[in-house]
CSV table of C-alpha atoms in Angstrom, one decimal:
chain,number,residue,atom,x,y,z
A,21,MET,CA,-31.5,17.7,5.7
A,22,PHE,CA,-29.7,15.9,8.5
A,23,GLU,CA,-30.6,18.6,11.0
A,24,THR,CA,-34.2,18.1,10.1
A,25,ILE,CA,-34.0,14.3,10.6
A,26,LEU,CA,-32.4,14.9,14.1
A,27,GLU,CA,-35.2,17.3,15.0
A,28,ILE,CA,-37.9,14.9,13.9
A,29,THR,CA,-36.5,11.8,15.5
A,30,GLY,CA,-34.8,13.3,18.5
A,31,TRP,CA,-31.6,11.3,17.8
A,32,ASP,CA,-28.3,12.4,19.3
A,33,ILE,CA,-25.9,11.2,16.5
A,34,THR,CA,-23.2,12.9,14.5
A,35,PRO,CA,-23.2,12.8,10.7
A,36,ARG,CA,-20.0,10.7,10.8
A,37,ALA,CA,-21.6,8.1,13.0
A,38,ALA,CA,-24.7,8.1,10.8
A,39,SER,CA,-22.5,7.6,7.7
A,40,VAL,CA,-21.0,4.5,9.3
A,41,ALA,CA,-24.5,3.1,9.8
A,42,LEU,CA,-25.5,4.0,6.2
A,43,ALA,CA,-22.3,2.4,4.9
A,44,LEU,CA,-23.0,-0.8,7.0
A,45,ALA,CA,-26.5,-1.1,5.5
A,46,ILE,CA,-25.3,-0.5,1.9
A,47,GLY,CA,-22.4,-2.9,2.4
A,48,LEU,CA,-24.7,-5.5,3.8
A,49,ALA,CA,-26.9,-5.2,0.7
A,50,PHE,CA,-23.9,-5.2,-1.6
A,51,GLY,CA,-22.5,-8.4,0.0
A,52,LEU,CA,-25.8,-10.2,-0.3
A,53,LEU,CA,-26.4,-9.1,-3.9
A,54,ALA,CA,-22.8,-9.6,-5.1
A,55,GLU,CA,-22.5,-13.1,-3.6
A,56,ARG,CA,-25.7,-14.1,-5.4
A,57,SER,CA,-24.9,-12.5,-8.7
A,58,LYS,CA,-21.1,-13.3,-8.7
A,59,PHE,CA,-20.5,-9.6,-9.6
A,60,CYS,CA,-16.9,-9.2,-10.7
A,61,LEU,CA,-15.2,-7.3,-13.6
A,62,ARG,CA,-12.3,-9.8,-13.7
A,63,SER,CA,-14.7,-12.6,-14.6
A,64,ALA,CA,-16.3,-10.4,-17.2
A,65,LEU,CA,-12.9,-9.8,-18.9
A,66,VAL,CA,-11.0,-13.1,-18.5
A,67,GLY,CA,-13.3,-15.6,-16.8
A,68,THR,CA,-14.8,-18.8,-18.2
A,69,ALA,CA,-18.3,-17.2,-18.6
A,70,ARG,CA,-17.2,-13.8,-19.8
A,71,ARG,CA,-20.3,-12.8,-21.7
A,72,ALA,CA,-22.7,-13.5,-18.9
A,73,SER,CA,-20.4,-12.0,-16.3
A,74,LEU,CA,-20.1,-8.9,-18.4
A,75,GLY,CA,-23.9,-8.7,-18.7
A,76,VAL,CA,-24.1,-8.7,-14.9
A,77,TRP,CA,-21.6,-5.9,-14.6
A,78,LEU,CA,-23.1,-3.8,-17.3
A,79,MET,CA,-26.6,-4.2,-15.9
A,80,ALA,CA,-25.4,-2.8,-12.5
A,81,LEU,CA,-23.6,0.0,-14.4
A,82,ALA,CA,-26.8,0.9,-16.3
A,83,PHE,CA,-28.8,1.4,-13.1
A,84,ALA,CA,-25.9,3.1,-11.3
A,85,VAL,CA,-25.7,5.7,-14.1
A,86,THR,CA,-29.4,6.2,-14.3
A,87,GLY,CA,-29.9,6.6,-10.5
A,88,THR,CA,-26.8,8.8,-10.0
A,89,GLN,CA,-27.7,11.2,-12.8
A,90,ALA,CA,-31.3,11.3,-11.8
A,91,ALA,CA,-30.1,12.5,-8.4
A,92,VAL,CA,-27.9,15.2,-10.0
A,93,PHE,CA,-30.8,16.3,-12.2
A,94,ALA,CA,-33.0,16.6,-9.1
A,95,GLU,CA,-30.2,18.7,-7.5
A,96,LEU,CA,-29.9,16.3,-4.6
A,97,ILE,CA,-26.1,16.0,-5.2
A,98,THR,CA,-23.4,17.7,-7.2
A,99,PHE,CA,-19.9,16.6,-8.2
A,100,GLU,CA,-18.5,20.0,-8.9
A,101,ASP,CA,-15.9,19.8,-6.2
A,102,HIS,CA,-15.3,16.1,-6.3
A,103,ARG,CA,-11.7,14.8,-7.0
A,104,PHE,CA,-13.0,13.1,-10.2
A,105,PHE,CA,-13.5,16.5,-11.7
A,106,ALA,CA,-10.1,18.2,-10.9
A,107,ALA,CA,-8.9,20.3,-13.8
A,108,ASP,CA,-5.5,18.8,-13.6
A,109,LEU,CA,-5.8,15.1,-14.6
A,110,PRO,CA,-2.9,13.0,-13.0
A,111,ILE,CA,-2.6,11.0,-16.2
A,112,ALA,CA,0.6,9.1,-15.3
A,113,ALA,CA,-0.7,8.0,-11.9
A,114,ILE,CA,-4.0,6.9,-13.4
A,115,LEU,CA,-2.5,5.0,-16.3
A,116,ALA,CA,0.2,3.3,-14.2
A,117,GLY,CA,-2.1,2.6,-11.3
A,118,GLY,CA,-4.9,1.3,-13.5
A,119,ALA,CA,-2.6,-1.1,-15.3
A,120,MET,CA,-1.2,-2.3,-12.0
A,121,PHE,CA,-4.6,-2.9,-10.5
A,122,GLY,CA,-5.8,-4.8,-13.6
A,123,ALA,CA,-2.7,-7.0,-13.5
A,124,GLY,CA,-3.2,-7.6,-9.8
A,125,MET,CA,-6.8,-8.7,-10.0
A,126,VAL,CA,-5.9,-11.2,-12.7
A,127,LEU,CA,-3.1,-12.6,-10.5
A,128,THR,CA,-5.4,-12.9,-7.5
A,129,ARG,CA,-8.4,-14.1,-9.6
A,130,GLY,CA,-10.7,-11.4,-8.3
A,131,CYS,CA,-11.0,-7.6,-8.0
A,132,ALA,CA,-11.0,-6.0,-4.6
A,133,SER,CA,-14.8,-6.1,-4.3
A,134,ARG,CA,-15.1,-9.7,-5.3
A,135,LEU,CA,-12.3,-10.8,-2.9
A,136,THR,CA,-14.1,-8.9,-0.1
A,137,VAL,CA,-17.3,-10.9,-0.9
A,138,LEU,CA,-15.3,-14.2,-1.1
A,139,ALA,CA,-13.7,-13.5,2.3
A,140,GLY,CA,-17.2,-13.6,3.8
A,141,THR,CA,-17.9,-17.0,2.2
A,142,GLY,CA,-14.9,-18.7,3.9
A,143,ASN,CA,-12.2,-18.0,1.3
A,144,LEU,CA,-9.0,-17.5,3.3
A,145,ARG,CA,-7.0,-16.7,0.1
A,146,ALA,CA,-9.3,-13.7,-0.4
A,147,LEU,CA,-9.0,-12.7,3.3
A,148,PHE,CA,-5.2,-12.8,3.0
A,149,VAL,CA,-5.2,-10.7,-0.1
A,150,MET,CA,-7.4,-8.2,1.6
A,151,VAL,CA,-4.9,-7.7,4.4
A,152,ILE,CA,-2.0,-7.2,2.0
A,153,PHE,CA,-4.1,-5.0,-0.3
A,154,ALA,CA,-5.0,-2.8,2.7
A,155,ILE,CA,-1.5,-2.5,3.9
A,156,MET,CA,-0.1,-1.5,0.5
A,157,ALA,CA,-3.0,0.9,-0.1
A,158,HIS,CA,-2.3,2.6,3.2
A,159,ALA,CA,1.4,2.7,2.5
A,160,THR,CA,0.7,4.4,-0.8
A,161,LEU,CA,-1.7,6.9,0.7
A,162,LYS,CA,0.1,7.9,3.8
A,163,GLY,CA,3.2,5.7,4.3
A,164,VAL,CA,6.5,4.9,2.8
A,165,LEU,CA,5.2,4.7,-0.8
A,166,ALA,CA,3.5,8.1,-0.7
A,167,PRO,CA,6.5,9.7,-2.6
A,168,VAL,CA,5.6,7.3,-5.5
A,169,ARG,CA,2.1,8.6,-5.5
A,170,THR,CA,3.1,12.3,-5.3
A,171,THR,CA,5.8,11.9,-8.0
A,172,LEU,CA,3.5,10.2,-10.5
A,173,GLY,CA,0.7,12.6,-9.5
A,174,ALA,CA,2.8,15.5,-10.6
A,175,PHE,CA,2.5,14.5,-14.3
A,176,THR,CA,-0.8,16.0,-15.2
A,177,VAL,CA,-2.9,17.1,-18.2
A,178,ASN,CA,-4.9,20.2,-17.8
A,179,LEU,CA,-8.5,19.6,-18.9
A,180,GLY,CA,-9.7,23.1,-18.1
A,181,GLU,CA,-13.4,23.1,-17.7
A,182,ILE,CA,-14.0,20.0,-19.8
A,183,THR,CA,-13.5,17.4,-17.0
A,184,GLY,CA,-16.5,15.1,-17.9
A,185,PHE,CA,-19.1,14.2,-20.4
A,186,ALA,CA,-21.5,16.8,-19.0
A,187,ALA,CA,-19.3,19.5,-20.5
A,188,LEU,CA,-19.6,18.0,-24.0
A,189,PRO,CA,-22.3,18.8,-26.6
A,190,GLY,CA,-25.5,17.2,-25.6
A,191,GLY,CA,-24.9,17.6,-21.9
A,192,ALA,CA,-25.2,15.2,-19.0
A,193,LEU,CA,-28.6,13.9,-19.8
A,194,SER,CA,-27.7,12.8,-23.3
A,195,TRP,CA,-24.5,11.1,-22.4
A,196,ALA,CA,-25.9,9.4,-19.3
A,197,SER,CA,-28.8,8.1,-21.4
A,198,LEU,CA,-26.4,6.8,-24.1
A,199,ILE,CA,-24.2,5.1,-21.6
A,200,ALA,CA,-27.1,3.6,-19.6
A,201,LEU,CA,-28.9,2.4,-22.8
A,202,ALA,CA,-25.8,0.8,-24.3
A,203,ALA,CA,-25.0,-1.0,-21.0
A,204,LEU,CA,-28.6,-2.2,-20.6
A,205,THR,CA,-28.8,-3.4,-24.2
A,206,LEU,CA,-25.5,-5.4,-24.0
A,207,ALA,CA,-26.6,-6.8,-20.6
A,208,LEU,CA,-29.9,-8.1,-21.9
A,209,ARG,CA,-28.1,-9.7,-24.9
A,210,SER,CA,-25.4,-11.3,-22.7
A,211,GLY,CA,-27.2,-14.5,-22.0
A,212,ALA,CA,-27.2,-14.0,-18.3
A,213,GLN,CA,-30.3,-15.2,-16.4
A,214,LEU,CA,-33.0,-12.6,-15.9
A,215,LYS,CA,-33.0,-13.4,-12.1
A,216,THR,CA,-29.2,-12.6,-12.0
A,217,LEU,CA,-29.6,-9.4,-14.0
A,218,THR,CA,-32.4,-8.3,-11.7
A,219,ILE,CA,-30.1,-8.8,-8.7
A,220,SER,CA,-27.3,-6.9,-10.4
A,221,ALA,CA,-29.7,-4.0,-11.2
A,222,ALA,CA,-30.5,-3.8,-7.5
A,223,LEU,CA,-26.8,-3.8,-6.8
A,224,GLY,CA,-26.3,-0.9,-9.2
A,225,LEU,CA,-28.8,1.2,-7.4
A,226,LEU,CA,-26.7,1.1,-4.2
A,227,VAL,CA,-24.3,3.5,-6.0
A,228,PRO,CA,-26.8,6.4,-6.1
A,229,ALA,CA,-28.1,5.4,-2.7
A,230,ALA,CA,-24.7,6.0,-1.2
A,231,TRP,CA,-24.1,9.3,-3.2
A,232,VAL,CA,-27.5,10.7,-2.0
A,233,GLY,CA,-27.0,9.3,1.5
A,234,THR,CA,-23.7,11.0,2.1
A,235,GLY,CA,-24.2,14.1,-0.1
A,236,PHE,CA,-27.8,15.0,0.7
A,237,ILE,CA,-29.5,13.1,3.5
A,238,LEU,CA,-26.6,13.3,5.9
A,239,PHE,CA,-25.5,16.7,4.8
A,240,ASP,CA,-24.8,19.1,7.7
A,241,GLU,CA,-23.0,22.3,6.9
A,242,PHE,CA,-21.7,22.6,10.5
A,243,ASP,CA,-20.3,19.0,10.6
A,244,PRO,CA,-19.7,18.0,7.0
A,245,ILE,CA,-18.7,14.6,5.8
A,246,ALA,CA,-17.3,13.5,2.5
A,247,LEU,CA,-19.5,12.7,-0.5
A,248,GLU,CA,-18.9,9.0,-1.0
A,249,SER,CA,-20.2,5.9,-2.7
A,250,LEU,CA,-19.1,2.3,-3.2
A,251,SER,CA,-15.4,1.9,-3.3
A,252,PHE,CA,-12.9,-0.5,-1.9
A,253,THR,CA,-9.3,0.9,-2.0
A,254,SER,CA,-9.5,3.7,0.4
A,255,PRO,CA,-12.1,2.1,2.6
A,256,MET,CA,-10.0,-1.1,2.9
A,257,ALA,CA,-7.0,1.1,4.1
A,258,ASP,CA,-9.2,3.0,6.4
A,259,SER,CA,-10.7,-0.2,7.9
A,260,LEU,CA,-7.2,-1.5,8.6
A,261,PHE,CA,-6.1,1.7,10.2
A,262,TRP,CA,-9.3,1.9,12.3
A,263,SER,CA,-8.9,-1.8,13.4
A,264,LEU,CA,-5.4,-1.0,14.7
A,265,ALA,CA,-6.1,2.3,16.4
A,266,SER,CA,-9.9,2.3,17.0
A,267,THR,CA,-9.4,4.0,20.4
A,268,SER,CA,-8.0,7.1,18.8
A,269,ILE,CA,-9.4,6.9,15.3
A,270,PRO,CA,-13.2,6.8,14.9
A,271,ALA,CA,-14.8,4.6,12.3
A,272,GLY,CA,-15.8,6.2,9.0
A,273,PHE,CA,-17.9,5.3,6.0
A,274,GLY,CA,-15.1,3.0,4.7
A,275,ALA,CA,-15.0,0.8,7.8
A,276,GLY,CA,-18.8,0.4,7.8
A,277,LEU,CA,-18.8,-0.5,4.1
A,278,ILE,CA,-16.2,-3.2,4.3
A,279,GLY,CA,-17.7,-4.7,7.5
A,280,GLY,CA,-21.1,-4.7,5.9
A,281,VAL,CA,-20.0,-6.4,2.7
A,282,ILE,CA,-18.3,-9.2,4.6
A,283,ALA,CA,-21.3,-9.7,6.8
A,284,GLY,CA,-23.7,-9.6,3.8
A,285,ALA,CA,-21.7,-12.2,1.9
A,286,LEU,CA,-21.5,-14.4,5.0
A,287,ILE,CA,-25.2,-14.3,5.5
A,288,ALA,CA,-25.9,-15.1,1.9
A,289,SER,CA,-23.5,-17.9,1.8
A,290,LEU,CA,-24.9,-19.5,4.9
A,291,ILE,CA,-28.5,-19.1,3.7
A,292,PHE,CA,-27.8,-20.6,0.3
A,293,GLY,CA,-25.3,-23.1,1.3
A,294,SER,CA,-22.3,-21.7,-0.6
A,295,PHE,CA,-20.1,-21.1,2.5
A,296,GLN,CA,-16.9,-23.2,2.2
A,297,TRP,CA,-13.5,-22.9,3.8
A,298,GLN,CA,-10.8,-22.5,1.2
A,299,SER,CA,-7.1,-21.9,1.4
A,300,PHE,CA,-3.9,-21.8,-0.7
A,301,GLU,CA,-2.9,-25.0,-2.6
A,302,SER,CA,0.8,-24.3,-3.0
A,303,PRO,CA,3.6,-21.9,-2.2
A,304,ALA,CA,3.6,-20.8,-5.8
A,305,GLN,CA,0.0,-19.9,-5.6
A,306,THR,CA,0.6,-17.9,-2.4
A,307,GLY,CA,3.4,-15.9,-4.0
A,308,ARG,CA,1.2,-15.1,-7.0
A,309,TYR,CA,-1.6,-13.8,-4.8
A,310,ILE,CA,0.8,-11.7,-2.7
A,311,GLY,CA,2.2,-10.2,-5.9
A,312,GLY,CA,-1.3,-9.4,-7.1
A,313,ALA,CA,-2.4,-7.9,-3.8
A,314,VAL,CA,0.7,-5.6,-3.8
A,315,LEU,CA,-0.1,-4.5,-7.3
A,316,MET,CA,-3.8,-3.9,-6.5
A,317,GLY,CA,-3.1,-2.0,-3.3
A,318,ILE,CA,-0.6,0.4,-5.0
A,319,GLY,CA,-2.5,0.6,-8.2
A,320,GLY,CA,-5.9,1.3,-6.7
A,321,VAL,CA,-4.5,4.4,-4.9
A,322,LEU,CA,-2.6,5.7,-8.0
A,323,ALA,CA,-5.6,5.2,-10.3
A,324,GLY,CA,-8.0,6.9,-7.8
A,325,GLY,CA,-10.2,3.8,-7.4
A,326,CYS,CA,-10.8,0.2,-8.2
A,327,THR,CA,-13.2,-1.5,-10.6
A,328,VAL,CA,-16.0,-0.3,-8.3
A,329,GLY,CA,-14.7,3.0,-7.0
A,330,ALA,CA,-13.6,4.3,-10.4
A,331,GLY,CA,-15.8,2.0,-12.5
A,332,LEU,CA,-19.3,1.2,-11.1
A,333,ALA,CA,-19.4,4.4,-8.9
A,334,GLY,CA,-17.1,6.6,-11.0
A,335,ILE,CA,-18.5,6.2,-14.5
A,336,PRO,CA,-22.0,7.3,-13.3
A,337,THR,CA,-20.5,10.7,-12.4
A,338,LEU,CA,-19.6,11.1,-16.1
A,339,SER,CA,-16.0,11.9,-15.1
A,340,PHE,CA,-13.2,11.5,-17.7
A,341,ALA,CA,-10.8,10.6,-14.9
A,342,ALA,CA,-13.0,7.6,-13.9
A,343,LEU,CA,-13.2,6.5,-17.5
A,344,VAL,CA,-9.5,6.6,-18.0
A,345,ALA,CA,-8.9,4.7,-14.8
A,346,LEU,CA,-11.4,2.0,-15.8
A,347,MET,CA,-9.9,1.7,-19.3
A,348,ALA,CA,-6.4,1.3,-17.8
A,349,ILE,CA,-7.6,-1.4,-15.4
A,350,VAL,CA,-9.2,-3.3,-18.3
A,351,ALA,CA,-6.0,-3.0,-20.4
A,352,GLY,CA,-3.8,-4.2,-17.5
A,353,ALA,CA,-6.1,-7.2,-16.9
A,354,LEU,CA,-6.2,-8.2,-20.6
A,355,VAL,CA,-2.5,-7.8,-21.2
A,356,THR,CA,-1.6,-9.7,-18.0
A,357,ASN,CA,-4.0,-12.6,-18.8
A,358,ALA,CA,-2.5,-12.8,-22.3
A,359,LEU,CA,1.0,-13.0,-20.9
A,360,LEU,CA,0.0,-15.7,-18.4
A,361,ASN,CA,-1.7,-17.8,-21.1
A,362,ARG,CA,1.4,-17.5,-23.3
A,363,ALA,CA,3.7,-18.5,-20.4
A,364,SER,CA,1.4,-21.4,-19.6
A,365,SER,CA,1.4,-22.5,-23.2
A,366,TYR,CA,5.1,-22.2,-23.5
A,367,GLY,CA,5.6,-24.3,-20.4
A,368,SER,CA,3.3,-27.0,-21.6
A,369,ASP,CA,5.1,-27.2,-25.0
A,370,ALA,CA,8.4,-27.4,-23.2
A,371,ARG,CA,7.2,-30.3,-21.0
A,372,GLN,CA,5.9,-32.1,-24.0
A,373,ALA,CA,9.2,-31.7,-25.9
A,374,THR,CA,11.1,-33.0,-22.9
A,375,GLN,CA,8.9,-36.0,-22.5
A,376,ALA,CA,9.2,-36.8,-26.2
A,377,THR,CA,13.0,-37.0,-25.9
A,378,LEU,CA,13.0,-39.3,-22.9
A,379,PRO,CA,13.7,-43.0,-23.6
A,380,ALA,CA,10.9,-45.4,-23.4
A,381,GLU,CA,10.7,-47.5,-20.3
């Protein structure tokens, strides 16, 4: 397909360079749409408007599943050799990593995708977390923490040929329809505004757009590139590495995606007047965000993706690995939020008890 495009247009461009341009465009759209819809799984789980936020996330998922499986049905793409469908499921790494990522996104008050969007709107806390997140992700992928990844990754469960829902009775079409319909129904009943749901639906379609773009449109058997879609863990690490060694390391899909998301969010915030410089309020808050960033960076790599990479883009592949990772992230977030609320309640009770014993002035 890519060779045909080159012949028609006369362009002199490699598939890798074209993938950067594709990622930049998709990231730009994601940044614009996510900034307007406030797309974030953390908000859907523990935010103040959980039901509406969950509706936004599920609407995006419904269209991501539909579009992705339509592309598979049309034989535009296939996930047969994708890491999500490895026979040996690294269960220990996924469960531990997912729980860590979920805990981290509660501590930083945003998942990796949401913080990337916020960085474009002037939130310096989010930008700081992105840097720490990228460093820890890269350290876990290729640096000093790689032994942790390989050690946990050695504990596997062999799934044989049943690595996803497509291998179950009913096949891919039935399961994809069930997941998409359930997500769509819950989204429409969430109370979220129709305008916001429409925006999130468009956001969800970016997932199959990226899959088809990298797996079909830019496919070149003589110069192959990876089949990729929306994700933030590996792309954030790749962006950091490229920014530090761009003269020897060419930009890839990840660098284009992260740059596009920040630019898209910046444009949206300037147009709609939501741009605002924000920073840390106290040393304690800074420490909390650092801890969360560390957990997310390590956890995202171990789990094989974040709420977008394993969730929004992973679930539409109908992979069991993606589902387990998302469930672990959700569990980690809920448990951490409960612990924080309990600690806050205990601290408040202790202060009240202390005040009650003080003599009157």
